[in-house]
Short mmCIF file of C-alpha atoms in Angstrom, two decimals:
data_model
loop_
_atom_site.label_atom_id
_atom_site.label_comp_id
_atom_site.label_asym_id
_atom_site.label_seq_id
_atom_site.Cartn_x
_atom_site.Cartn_y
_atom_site.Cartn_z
CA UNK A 1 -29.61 -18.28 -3.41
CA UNK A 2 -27.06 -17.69 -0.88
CA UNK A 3 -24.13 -19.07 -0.31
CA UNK A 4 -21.54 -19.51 2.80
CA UNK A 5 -17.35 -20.05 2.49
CA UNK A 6 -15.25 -21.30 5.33
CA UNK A 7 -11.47 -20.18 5.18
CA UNK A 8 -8.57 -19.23 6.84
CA UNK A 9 -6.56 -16.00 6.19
CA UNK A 10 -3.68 -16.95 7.27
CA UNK A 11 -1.49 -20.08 9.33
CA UNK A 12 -2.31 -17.81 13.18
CA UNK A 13 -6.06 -16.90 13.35
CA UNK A 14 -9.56 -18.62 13.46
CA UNK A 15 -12.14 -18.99 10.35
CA UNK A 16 -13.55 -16.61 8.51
CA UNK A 17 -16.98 -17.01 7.35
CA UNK A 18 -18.03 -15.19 4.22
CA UNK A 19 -21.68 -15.51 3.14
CA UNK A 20 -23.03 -13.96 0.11
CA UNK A 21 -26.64 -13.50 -0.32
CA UNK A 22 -29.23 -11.08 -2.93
CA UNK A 23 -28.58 -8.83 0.64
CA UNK A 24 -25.37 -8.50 0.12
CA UNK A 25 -21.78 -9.72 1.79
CA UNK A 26 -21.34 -10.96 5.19
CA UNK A 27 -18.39 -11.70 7.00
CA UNK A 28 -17.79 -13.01 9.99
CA UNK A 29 -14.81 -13.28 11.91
CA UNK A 30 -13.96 -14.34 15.50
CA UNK A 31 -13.45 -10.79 16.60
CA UNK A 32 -16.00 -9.04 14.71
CA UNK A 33 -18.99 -8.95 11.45
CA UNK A 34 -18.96 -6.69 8.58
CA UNK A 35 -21.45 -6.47 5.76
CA UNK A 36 -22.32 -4.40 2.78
CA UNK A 37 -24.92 -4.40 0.30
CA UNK A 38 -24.47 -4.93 -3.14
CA UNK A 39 -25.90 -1.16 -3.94
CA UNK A 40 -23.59 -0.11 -1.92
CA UNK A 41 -20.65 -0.70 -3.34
CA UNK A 42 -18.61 2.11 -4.56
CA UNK A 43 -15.44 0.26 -5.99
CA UNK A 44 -13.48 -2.79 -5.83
CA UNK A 45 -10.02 -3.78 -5.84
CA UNK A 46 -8.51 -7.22 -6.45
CA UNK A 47 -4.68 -7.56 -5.78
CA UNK A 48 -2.59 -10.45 -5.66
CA UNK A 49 1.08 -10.54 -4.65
CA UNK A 50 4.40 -12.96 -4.54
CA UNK A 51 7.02 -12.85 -2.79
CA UNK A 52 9.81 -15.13 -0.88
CA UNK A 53 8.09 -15.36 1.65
CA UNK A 54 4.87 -16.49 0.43
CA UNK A 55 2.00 -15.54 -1.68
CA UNK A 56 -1.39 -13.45 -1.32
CA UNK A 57 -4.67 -12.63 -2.41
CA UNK A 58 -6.75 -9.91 -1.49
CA UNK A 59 -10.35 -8.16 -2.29
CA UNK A 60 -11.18 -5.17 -1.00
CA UNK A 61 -15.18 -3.60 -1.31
CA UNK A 62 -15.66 0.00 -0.65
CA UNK A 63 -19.13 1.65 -0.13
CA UNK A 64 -20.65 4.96 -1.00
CA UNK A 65 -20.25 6.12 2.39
CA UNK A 66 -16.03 5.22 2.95
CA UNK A 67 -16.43 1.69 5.03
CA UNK A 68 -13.66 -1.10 3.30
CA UNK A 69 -14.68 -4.51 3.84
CA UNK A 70 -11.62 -6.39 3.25
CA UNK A 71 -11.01 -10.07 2.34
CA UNK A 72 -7.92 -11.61 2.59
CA UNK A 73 -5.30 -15.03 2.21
CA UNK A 74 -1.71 -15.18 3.17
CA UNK A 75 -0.17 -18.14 2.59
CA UNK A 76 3.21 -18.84 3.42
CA UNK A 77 4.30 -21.65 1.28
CA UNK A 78 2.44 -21.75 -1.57
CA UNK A 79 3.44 -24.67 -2.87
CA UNK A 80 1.37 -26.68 -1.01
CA UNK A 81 -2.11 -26.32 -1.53
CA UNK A 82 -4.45 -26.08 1.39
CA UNK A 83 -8.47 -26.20 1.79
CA UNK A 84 -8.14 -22.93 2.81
CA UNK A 85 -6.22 -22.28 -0.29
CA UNK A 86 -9.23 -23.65 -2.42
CA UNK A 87 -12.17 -22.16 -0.21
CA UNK A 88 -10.45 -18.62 -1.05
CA UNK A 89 -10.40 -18.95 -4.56
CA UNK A 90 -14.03 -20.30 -4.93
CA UNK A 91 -15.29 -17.44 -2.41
CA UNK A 92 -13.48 -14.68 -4.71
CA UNK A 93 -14.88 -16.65 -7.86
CA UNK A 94 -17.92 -16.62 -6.53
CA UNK A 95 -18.09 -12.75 -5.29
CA UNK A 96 -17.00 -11.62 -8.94
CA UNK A 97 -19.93 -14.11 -10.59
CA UNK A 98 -22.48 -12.01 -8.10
CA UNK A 99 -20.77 -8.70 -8.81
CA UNK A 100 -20.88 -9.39 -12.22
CA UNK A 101 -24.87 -10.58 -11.60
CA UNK A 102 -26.11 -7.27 -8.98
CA UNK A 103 -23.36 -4.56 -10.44
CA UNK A 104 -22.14 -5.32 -13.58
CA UNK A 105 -21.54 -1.18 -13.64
CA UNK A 106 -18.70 -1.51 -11.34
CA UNK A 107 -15.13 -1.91 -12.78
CA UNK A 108 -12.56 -4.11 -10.83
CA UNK A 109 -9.55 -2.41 -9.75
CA UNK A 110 -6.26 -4.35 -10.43
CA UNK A 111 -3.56 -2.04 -8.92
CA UNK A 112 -2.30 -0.80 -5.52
CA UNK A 113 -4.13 2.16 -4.17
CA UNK A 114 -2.81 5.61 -5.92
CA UNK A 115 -0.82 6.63 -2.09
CA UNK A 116 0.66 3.55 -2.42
CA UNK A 117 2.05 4.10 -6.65
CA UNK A 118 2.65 8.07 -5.57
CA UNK A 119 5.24 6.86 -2.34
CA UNK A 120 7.22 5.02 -4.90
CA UNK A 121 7.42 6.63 -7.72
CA UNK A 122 8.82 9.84 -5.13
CA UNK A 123 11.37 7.41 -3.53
CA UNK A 124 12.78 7.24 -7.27
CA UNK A 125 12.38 10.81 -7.78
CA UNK A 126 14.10 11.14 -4.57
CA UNK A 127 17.07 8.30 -5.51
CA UNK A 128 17.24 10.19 -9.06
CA UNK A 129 17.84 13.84 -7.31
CA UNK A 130 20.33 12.07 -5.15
CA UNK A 131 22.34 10.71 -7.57
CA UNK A 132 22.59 13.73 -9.78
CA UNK A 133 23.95 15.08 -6.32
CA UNK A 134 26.13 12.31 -5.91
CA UNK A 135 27.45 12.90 -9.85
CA UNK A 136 28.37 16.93 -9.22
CA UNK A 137 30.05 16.39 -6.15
CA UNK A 138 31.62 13.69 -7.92
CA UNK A 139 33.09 15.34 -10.86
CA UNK A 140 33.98 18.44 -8.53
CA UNK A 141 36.05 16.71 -5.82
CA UNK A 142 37.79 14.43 -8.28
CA UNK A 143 37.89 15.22 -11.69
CA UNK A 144 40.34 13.08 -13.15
CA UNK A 145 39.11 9.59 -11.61
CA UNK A 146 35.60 10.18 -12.39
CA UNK A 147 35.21 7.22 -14.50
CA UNK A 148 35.35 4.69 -11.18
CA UNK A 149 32.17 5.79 -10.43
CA UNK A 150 30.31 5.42 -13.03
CA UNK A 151 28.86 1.88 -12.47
CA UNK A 152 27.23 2.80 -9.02
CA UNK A 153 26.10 6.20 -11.11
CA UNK A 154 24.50 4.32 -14.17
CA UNK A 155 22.82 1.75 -11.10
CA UNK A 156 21.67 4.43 -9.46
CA UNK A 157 20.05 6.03 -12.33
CA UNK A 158 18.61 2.38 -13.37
CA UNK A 159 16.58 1.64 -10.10
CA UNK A 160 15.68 5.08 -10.14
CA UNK A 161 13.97 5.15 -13.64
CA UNK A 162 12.62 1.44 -12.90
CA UNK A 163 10.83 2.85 -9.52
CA UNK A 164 9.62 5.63 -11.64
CA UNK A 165 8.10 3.62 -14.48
CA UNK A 166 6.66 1.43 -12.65
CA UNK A 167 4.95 3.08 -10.27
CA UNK A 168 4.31 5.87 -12.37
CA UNK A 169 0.67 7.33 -10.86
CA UNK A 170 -0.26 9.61 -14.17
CA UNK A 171 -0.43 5.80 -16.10
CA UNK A 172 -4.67 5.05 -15.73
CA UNK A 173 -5.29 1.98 -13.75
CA UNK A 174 -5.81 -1.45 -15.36
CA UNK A 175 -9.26 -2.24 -14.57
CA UNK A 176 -11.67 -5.24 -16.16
CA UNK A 177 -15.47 -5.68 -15.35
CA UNK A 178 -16.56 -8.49 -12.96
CA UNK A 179 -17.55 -10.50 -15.76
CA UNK A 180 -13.92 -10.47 -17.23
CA UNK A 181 -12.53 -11.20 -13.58
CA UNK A 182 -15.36 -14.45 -13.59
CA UNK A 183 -14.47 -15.69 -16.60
CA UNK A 184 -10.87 -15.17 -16.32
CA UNK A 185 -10.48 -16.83 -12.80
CA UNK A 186 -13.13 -19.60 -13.80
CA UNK A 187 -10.71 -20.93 -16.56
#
């Protein structure tokens, strides 16, 4: 049986039409189409984000042979809900309930893509080497007033560790089945 969602991606831009069919995914945009079969898929990645500005959801498919089909909704205020809002979160219910039906093999991504962890987690690498820097030039140049600096040192070292931590890419990546992502996004 297939079935068709109408959205918006964001407040500036037309529809997006998403179909999904025993074929495969479908989506069609103003500018352009993009499909993949189901036995295609290589590995999928659900992210959603919140910030000040707003709030997002994203799923990404990848095939065997490199091609990202990539669905998306920003929504600026997300207090208000929107129809748009709702379309999004029954198309992305309803592509985990198929995964979970054609490729129940496949394991859903939850995390950033590894470039994105490994950028971060050098930044604090980076801010750590720096402040050990900052610390010997510190305690050379002015011995006996050391002690003034040591809340910007022990901040330093805090946001450091923290980027570290958390975007540590040795950790494995949280992953769940499409079946968990159905039934967790269904309730």
């Amino acid at each position: 049986m297939e079935t068709s969602h109408t959205y918006k991606p964001a407040l500036i831009g037309g529809d997006t039409i998403v179909t999904l069919s025993d074929d495969g995914i479908h989506r069609q945009k103003r500018t352009d189409e993009a499909s993949m079969g189901w036995d295609e898929i290589e590995a999928v990645r659900y992210l959603e984000g919140r910030g000040r500005y707003g709030a997002g959801m994203e799923l990404h498919f990848r095939s065997t042979s490199g091609e990202t089909l990539r669905l998306f909704r920003n929504d600026p205020n997300e207090a208000d809900i929107e129809d748009s809002d709702i379309a999004f979160a029954e198309l992305v219910l309803e592509c985990f309930k198929w995964l979970s039906q054609k490729r129940p093999d496949l394991v859903v991504s939850l995390e950033q893509p590894k470039l994105f962890k490994w950028i971060f987690f050098l930044c604090g690498v980076l801010l750590l080497l720096v402040f050990i820097a900052l610390t010997v030039v510190g305690i050379l140049m002015v011995p006996d007033d050391f002690a003034t600096g040591l809340p910007a040192l022990f901040a330093g070292f805090a946001i450091s560790a923290t980027l570290m931590i958390n975007y540590n890419p040795f950790k494995p990546p949280v992953t769940k089945s499409a079946y968990e992502m159905w039934t967790d996004l269904s309730n």
